[in-house]
Short mmCIF file of C-alpha atoms in Angstrom, two decimals:
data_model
loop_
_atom_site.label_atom_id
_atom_site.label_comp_id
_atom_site.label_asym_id
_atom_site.label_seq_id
_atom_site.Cartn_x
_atom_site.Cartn_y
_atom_site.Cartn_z
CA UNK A 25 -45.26 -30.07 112.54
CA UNK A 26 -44.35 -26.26 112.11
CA UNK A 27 -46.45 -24.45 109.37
CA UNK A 28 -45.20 -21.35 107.75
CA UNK A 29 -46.17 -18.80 104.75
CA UNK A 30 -44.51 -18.76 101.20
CA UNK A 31 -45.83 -16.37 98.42
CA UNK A 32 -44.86 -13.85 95.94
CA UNK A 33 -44.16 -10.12 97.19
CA UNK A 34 -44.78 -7.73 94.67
CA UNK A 35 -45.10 -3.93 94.05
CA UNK A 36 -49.47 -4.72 93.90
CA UNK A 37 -49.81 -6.44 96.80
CA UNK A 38 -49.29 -6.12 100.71
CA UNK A 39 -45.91 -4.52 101.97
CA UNK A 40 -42.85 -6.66 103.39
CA UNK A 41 -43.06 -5.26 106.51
CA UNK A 42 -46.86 -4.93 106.98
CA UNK A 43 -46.46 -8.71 105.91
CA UNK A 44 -44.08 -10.09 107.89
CA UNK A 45 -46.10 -8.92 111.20
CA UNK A 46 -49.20 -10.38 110.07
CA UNK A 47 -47.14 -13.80 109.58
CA UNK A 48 -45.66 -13.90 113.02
CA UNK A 49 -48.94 -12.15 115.22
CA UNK A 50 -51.07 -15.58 113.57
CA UNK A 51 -48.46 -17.88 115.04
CA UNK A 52 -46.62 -19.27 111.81
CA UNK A 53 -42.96 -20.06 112.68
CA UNK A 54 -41.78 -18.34 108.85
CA UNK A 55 -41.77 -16.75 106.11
CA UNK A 56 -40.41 -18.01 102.49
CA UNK A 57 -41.13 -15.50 99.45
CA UNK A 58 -39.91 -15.82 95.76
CA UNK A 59 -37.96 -14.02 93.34
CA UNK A 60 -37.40 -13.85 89.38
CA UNK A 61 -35.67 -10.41 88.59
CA UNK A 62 -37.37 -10.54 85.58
CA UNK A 63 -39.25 -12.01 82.36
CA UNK A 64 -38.33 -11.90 78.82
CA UNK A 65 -41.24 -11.09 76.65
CA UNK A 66 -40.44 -13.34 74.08
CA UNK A 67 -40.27 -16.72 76.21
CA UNK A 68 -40.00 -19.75 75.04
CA UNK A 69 -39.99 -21.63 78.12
CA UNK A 70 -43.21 -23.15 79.16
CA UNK A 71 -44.48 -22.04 82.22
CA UNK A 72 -44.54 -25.34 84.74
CA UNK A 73 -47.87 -24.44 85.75
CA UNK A 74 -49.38 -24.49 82.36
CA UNK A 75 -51.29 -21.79 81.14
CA UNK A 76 -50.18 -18.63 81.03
CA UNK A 77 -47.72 -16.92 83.46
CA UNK A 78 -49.12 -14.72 86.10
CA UNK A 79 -47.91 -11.45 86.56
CA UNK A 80 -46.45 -11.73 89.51
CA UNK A 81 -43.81 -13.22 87.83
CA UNK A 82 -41.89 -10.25 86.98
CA UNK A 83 -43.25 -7.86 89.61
CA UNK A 84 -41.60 -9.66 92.00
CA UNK A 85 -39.45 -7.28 94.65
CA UNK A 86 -35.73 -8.27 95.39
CA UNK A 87 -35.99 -10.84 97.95
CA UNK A 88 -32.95 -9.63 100.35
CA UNK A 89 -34.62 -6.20 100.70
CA UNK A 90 -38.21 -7.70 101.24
CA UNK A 91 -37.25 -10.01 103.83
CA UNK A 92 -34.76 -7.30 105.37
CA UNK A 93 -37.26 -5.09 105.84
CA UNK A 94 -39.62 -7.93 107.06
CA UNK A 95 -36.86 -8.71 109.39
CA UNK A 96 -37.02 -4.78 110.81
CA UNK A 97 -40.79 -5.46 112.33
CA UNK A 98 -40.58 -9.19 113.54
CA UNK A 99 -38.32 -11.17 116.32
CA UNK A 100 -39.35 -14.51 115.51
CA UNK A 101 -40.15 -15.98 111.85
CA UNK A 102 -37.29 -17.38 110.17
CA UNK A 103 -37.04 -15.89 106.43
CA UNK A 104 -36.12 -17.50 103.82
CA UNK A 105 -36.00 -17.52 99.97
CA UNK A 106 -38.08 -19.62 98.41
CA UNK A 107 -35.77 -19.98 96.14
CA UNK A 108 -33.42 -17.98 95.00
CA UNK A 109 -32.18 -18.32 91.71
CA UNK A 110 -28.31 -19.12 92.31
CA UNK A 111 -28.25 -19.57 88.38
CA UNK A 112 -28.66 -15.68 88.03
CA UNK A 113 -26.73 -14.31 90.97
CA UNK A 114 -23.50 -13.85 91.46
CA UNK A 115 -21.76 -15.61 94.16
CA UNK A 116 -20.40 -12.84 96.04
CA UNK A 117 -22.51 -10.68 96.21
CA UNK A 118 -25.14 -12.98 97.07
CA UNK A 119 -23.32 -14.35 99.89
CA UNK A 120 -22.92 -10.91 101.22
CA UNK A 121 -26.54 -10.72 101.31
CA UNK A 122 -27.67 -14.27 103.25
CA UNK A 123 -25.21 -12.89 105.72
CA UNK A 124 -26.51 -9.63 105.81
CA UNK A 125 -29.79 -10.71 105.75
CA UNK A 126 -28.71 -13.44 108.69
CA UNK A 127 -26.89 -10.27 110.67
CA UNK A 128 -30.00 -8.29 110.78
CA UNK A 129 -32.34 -10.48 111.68
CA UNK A 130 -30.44 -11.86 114.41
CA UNK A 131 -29.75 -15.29 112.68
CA UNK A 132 -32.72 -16.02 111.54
CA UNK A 133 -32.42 -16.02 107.88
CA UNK A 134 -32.95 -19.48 105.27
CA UNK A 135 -31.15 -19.62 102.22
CA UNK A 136 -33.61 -21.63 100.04
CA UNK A 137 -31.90 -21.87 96.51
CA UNK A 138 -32.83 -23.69 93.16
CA UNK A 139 -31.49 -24.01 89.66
CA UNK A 140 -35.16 -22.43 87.88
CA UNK A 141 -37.29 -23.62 84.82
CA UNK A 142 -36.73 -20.20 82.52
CA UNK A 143 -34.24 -20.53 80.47
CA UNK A 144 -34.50 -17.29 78.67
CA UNK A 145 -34.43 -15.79 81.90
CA UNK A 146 -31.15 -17.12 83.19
CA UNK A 147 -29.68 -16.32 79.68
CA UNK A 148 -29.65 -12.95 79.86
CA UNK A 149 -27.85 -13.04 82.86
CA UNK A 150 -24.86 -14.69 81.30
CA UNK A 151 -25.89 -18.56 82.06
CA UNK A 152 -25.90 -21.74 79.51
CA UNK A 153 -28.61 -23.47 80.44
CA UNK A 154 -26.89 -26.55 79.74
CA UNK A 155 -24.77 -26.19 82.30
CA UNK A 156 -26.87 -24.77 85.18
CA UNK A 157 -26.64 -27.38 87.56
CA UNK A 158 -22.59 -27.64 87.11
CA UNK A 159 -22.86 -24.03 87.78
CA UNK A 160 -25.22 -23.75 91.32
CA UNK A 161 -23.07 -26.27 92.47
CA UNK A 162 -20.06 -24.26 92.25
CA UNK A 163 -21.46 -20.96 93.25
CA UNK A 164 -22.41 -22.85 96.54
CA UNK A 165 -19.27 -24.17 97.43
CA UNK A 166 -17.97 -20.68 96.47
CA UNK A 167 -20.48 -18.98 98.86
CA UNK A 168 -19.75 -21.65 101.93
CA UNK A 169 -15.99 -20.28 101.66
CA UNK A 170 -17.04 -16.73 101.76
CA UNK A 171 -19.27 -17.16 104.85
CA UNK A 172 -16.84 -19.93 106.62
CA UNK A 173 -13.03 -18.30 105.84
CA UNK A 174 -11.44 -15.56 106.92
CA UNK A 175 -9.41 -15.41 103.53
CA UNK A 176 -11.70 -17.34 101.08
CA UNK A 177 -10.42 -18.64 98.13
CA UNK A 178 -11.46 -20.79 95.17
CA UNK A 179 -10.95 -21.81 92.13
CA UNK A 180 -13.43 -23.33 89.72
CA UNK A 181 -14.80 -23.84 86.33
CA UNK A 182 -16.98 -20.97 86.71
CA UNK A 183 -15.77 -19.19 89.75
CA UNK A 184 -12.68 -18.36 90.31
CA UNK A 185 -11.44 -15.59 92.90
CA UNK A 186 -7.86 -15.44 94.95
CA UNK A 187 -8.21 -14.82 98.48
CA UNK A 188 -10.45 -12.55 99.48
CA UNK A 189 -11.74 -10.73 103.17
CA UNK A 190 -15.62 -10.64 102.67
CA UNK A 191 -17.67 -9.77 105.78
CA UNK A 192 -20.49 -9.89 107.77
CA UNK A 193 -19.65 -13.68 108.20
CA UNK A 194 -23.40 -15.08 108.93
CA UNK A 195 -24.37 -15.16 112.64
CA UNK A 196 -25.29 -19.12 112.42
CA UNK A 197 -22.83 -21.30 111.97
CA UNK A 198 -21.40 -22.63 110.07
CA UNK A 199 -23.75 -20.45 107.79
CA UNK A 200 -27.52 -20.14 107.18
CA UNK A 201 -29.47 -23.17 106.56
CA UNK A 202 -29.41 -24.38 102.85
CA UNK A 203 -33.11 -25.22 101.66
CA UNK A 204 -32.94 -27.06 98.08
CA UNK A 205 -35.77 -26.76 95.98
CA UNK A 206 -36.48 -28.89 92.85
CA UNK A 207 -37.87 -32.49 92.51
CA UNK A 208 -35.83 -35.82 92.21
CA UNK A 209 -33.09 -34.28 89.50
CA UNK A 210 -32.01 -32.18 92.77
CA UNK A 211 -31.47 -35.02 95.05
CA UNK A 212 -27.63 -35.51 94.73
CA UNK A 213 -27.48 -31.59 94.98
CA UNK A 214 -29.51 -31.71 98.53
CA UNK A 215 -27.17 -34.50 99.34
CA UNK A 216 -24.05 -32.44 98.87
CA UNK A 217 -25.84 -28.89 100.66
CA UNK A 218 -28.81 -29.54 101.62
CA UNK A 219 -29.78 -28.78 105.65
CA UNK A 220 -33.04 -29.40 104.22
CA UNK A 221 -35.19 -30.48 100.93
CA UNK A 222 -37.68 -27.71 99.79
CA UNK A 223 -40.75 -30.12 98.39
CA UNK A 224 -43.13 -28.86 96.03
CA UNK A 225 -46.70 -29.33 97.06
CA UNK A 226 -47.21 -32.75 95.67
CA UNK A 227 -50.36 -35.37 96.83
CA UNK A 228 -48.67 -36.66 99.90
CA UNK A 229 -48.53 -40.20 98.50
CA UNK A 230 -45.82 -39.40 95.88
CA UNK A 231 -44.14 -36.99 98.58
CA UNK A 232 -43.58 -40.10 100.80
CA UNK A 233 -41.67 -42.34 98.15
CA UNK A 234 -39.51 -39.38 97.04
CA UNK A 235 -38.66 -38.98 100.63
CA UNK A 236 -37.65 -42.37 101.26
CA UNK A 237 -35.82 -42.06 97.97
CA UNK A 238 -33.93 -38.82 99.27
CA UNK A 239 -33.11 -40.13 102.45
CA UNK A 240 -31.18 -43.21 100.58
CA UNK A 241 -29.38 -41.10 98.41
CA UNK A 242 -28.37 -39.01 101.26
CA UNK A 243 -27.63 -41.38 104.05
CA UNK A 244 -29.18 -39.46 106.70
CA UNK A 245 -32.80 -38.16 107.58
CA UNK A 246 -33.14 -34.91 105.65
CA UNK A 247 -35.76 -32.49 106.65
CA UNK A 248 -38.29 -31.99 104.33
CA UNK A 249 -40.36 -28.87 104.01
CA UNK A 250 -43.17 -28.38 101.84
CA UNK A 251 -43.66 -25.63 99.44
CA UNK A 252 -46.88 -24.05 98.27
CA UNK A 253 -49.75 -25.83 100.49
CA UNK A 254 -53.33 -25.03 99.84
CA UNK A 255 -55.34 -24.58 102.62
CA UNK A 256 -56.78 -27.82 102.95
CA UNK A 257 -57.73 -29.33 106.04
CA UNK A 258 -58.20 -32.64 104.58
CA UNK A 259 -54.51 -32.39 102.87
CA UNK A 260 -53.14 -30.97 105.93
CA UNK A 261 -54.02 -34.20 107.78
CA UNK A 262 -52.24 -36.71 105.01
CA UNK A 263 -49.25 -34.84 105.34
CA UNK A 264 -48.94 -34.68 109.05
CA UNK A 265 -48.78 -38.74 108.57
CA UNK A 266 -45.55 -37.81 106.93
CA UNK A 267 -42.20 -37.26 108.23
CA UNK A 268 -42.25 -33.73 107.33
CA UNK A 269 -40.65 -30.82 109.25
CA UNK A 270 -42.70 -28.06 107.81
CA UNK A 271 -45.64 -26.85 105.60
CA UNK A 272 -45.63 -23.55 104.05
CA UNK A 273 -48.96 -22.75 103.33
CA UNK A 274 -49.16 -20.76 99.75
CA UNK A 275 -50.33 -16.88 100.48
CA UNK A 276 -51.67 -15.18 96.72
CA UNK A 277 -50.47 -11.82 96.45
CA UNK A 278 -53.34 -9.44 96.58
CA UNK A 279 -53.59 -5.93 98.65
CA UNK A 280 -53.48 -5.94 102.44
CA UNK A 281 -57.02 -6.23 103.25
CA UNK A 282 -57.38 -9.52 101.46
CA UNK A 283 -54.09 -10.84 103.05
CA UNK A 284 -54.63 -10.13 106.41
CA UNK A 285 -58.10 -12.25 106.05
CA UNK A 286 -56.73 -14.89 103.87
CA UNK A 287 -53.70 -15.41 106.64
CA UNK A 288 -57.09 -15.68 109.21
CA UNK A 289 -58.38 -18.65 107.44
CA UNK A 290 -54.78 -20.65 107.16
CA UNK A 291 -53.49 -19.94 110.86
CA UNK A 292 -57.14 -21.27 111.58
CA UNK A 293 -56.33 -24.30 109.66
CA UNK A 294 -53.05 -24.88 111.30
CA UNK A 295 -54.48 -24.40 114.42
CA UNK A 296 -56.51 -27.84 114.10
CA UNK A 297 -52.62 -29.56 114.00
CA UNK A 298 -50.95 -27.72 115.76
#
């Protein structure tokens, strides 16, 4: 099982680049941070976790430039979003940015994308909430024409562009690795793009039957990575009874000092299974 590092990289806690060293010197195999470009102050939208929403929230840096300049001080870790929120970005330029993002790092990059849970959020960027799903799905197929054509095209209910020369093409191929995040409501969606399924943490248990019930729905063996893992030993070991690819183990955002320790204590507890 490969174990890896997801958290929340914000303008209060330790740098990108500072970060992304730490993560590869302690022998994780990758880095997946989040992004939300912003939140309204009147929301509506319950936050999933309950309670209220933490602040890192909306002091979230821009993922592409975080995990470029991650990319700048590391050879190995593949980085990935975790997720980005295709329901907010527009197709173009965000697959300009996975292949930048892939071009810089030397082909290294994940594209781990969801539809997201705040629907006053994706509002003010233009997006019916209603229709969100209809709407990821298209901006992917637009953004595997961008990376895979020469002269993309396409023509959609929501996107809709005559050809078009858009480089860097990504340096994998056909494109980056497509992570899909979300629970069973996203299955048909990781059977259509997904090179992977991006789990939330979940008791192991209930993660088993939802992969078995993925894998139908697919037809094939998906691999499954897990999002968010406390550092557990005792959880650890259920899951590595699982056909599971990958844990990311969840980093809080707090100042470098604290990070660097807190990284000590989770590449200690991979260590044990690796």
């Amino acid at each position: 099982m490969k174990f890896g590092v997801s958290t929340f990289i914000t303008d209060q806690g330790i740098a990108p680049t500072a970060l992304g060293r730490a993560v590869e010197e302690r022998g994780f195999d990758s880095l997946f941070i989040a992004e939300h470009t912003h939140i309204p102050v009147d929301r509506r939208t319950p936050y999933p976790g309950g309670g209220e929403l933490p602040e890192i929230y909306y002091r979230t840096l821009d993922p592409f430039v975080a995990l470029s300049a991650a990319a700048a001080v590391t050879e190995r870790i593949l980085l990935g979003t975790g997720i980005a929120l295709v329901v907010q970005r527009d197709p173009i330029i965000t697959a300009k940015e996975v292949a930048s993002l892939d071009l810089v790092s030397g082909g290294r990059a994940v594209f781990g994308i969801g539809i997201g849970w705040n629907r006053e959020e994706m509002e003010n960027h233009g997006t019916d909430p209603r229709t969100r799903g209809r709407l990821v799905d298209e901006r992917l197929r637009a953004m595997r024409e961008l990376w895979t054509k020469e002269k993309a095209e396409f023509h959609g209910e929501f996107v809709d562009f005559d050809p078009v020369y858009s480089w860097p093409k990504p340096v994998q191929r056909p494109h980056p690795p497509i992570y899909v995040g979300g629970g069973e409501g996203a299955f048909n969606r990781v059977a259509a793009f997904g090179d992977g399924w991006l789990a939330n943490s979940m008791p192991p248990e209930e993660l088993r039957t939802r992969i078995d019930r993925l894998r139908s729905i697919a037809g094939r063996d998906v691999p499954v990575t897990v999002y968010a893992v406390e550092k557990d030993p005792e959880i650890i070991e259920r899951f590595t009874r699982l056909d599971v690819e990958r844990l990311q183990f969840y980093l809080p955002t707090m100042p470098e000092a604290g990070t660097l320790s807190y990284l000590d204590e989770v590449a200690g507890v991979a260590e044990r299974f690796r």
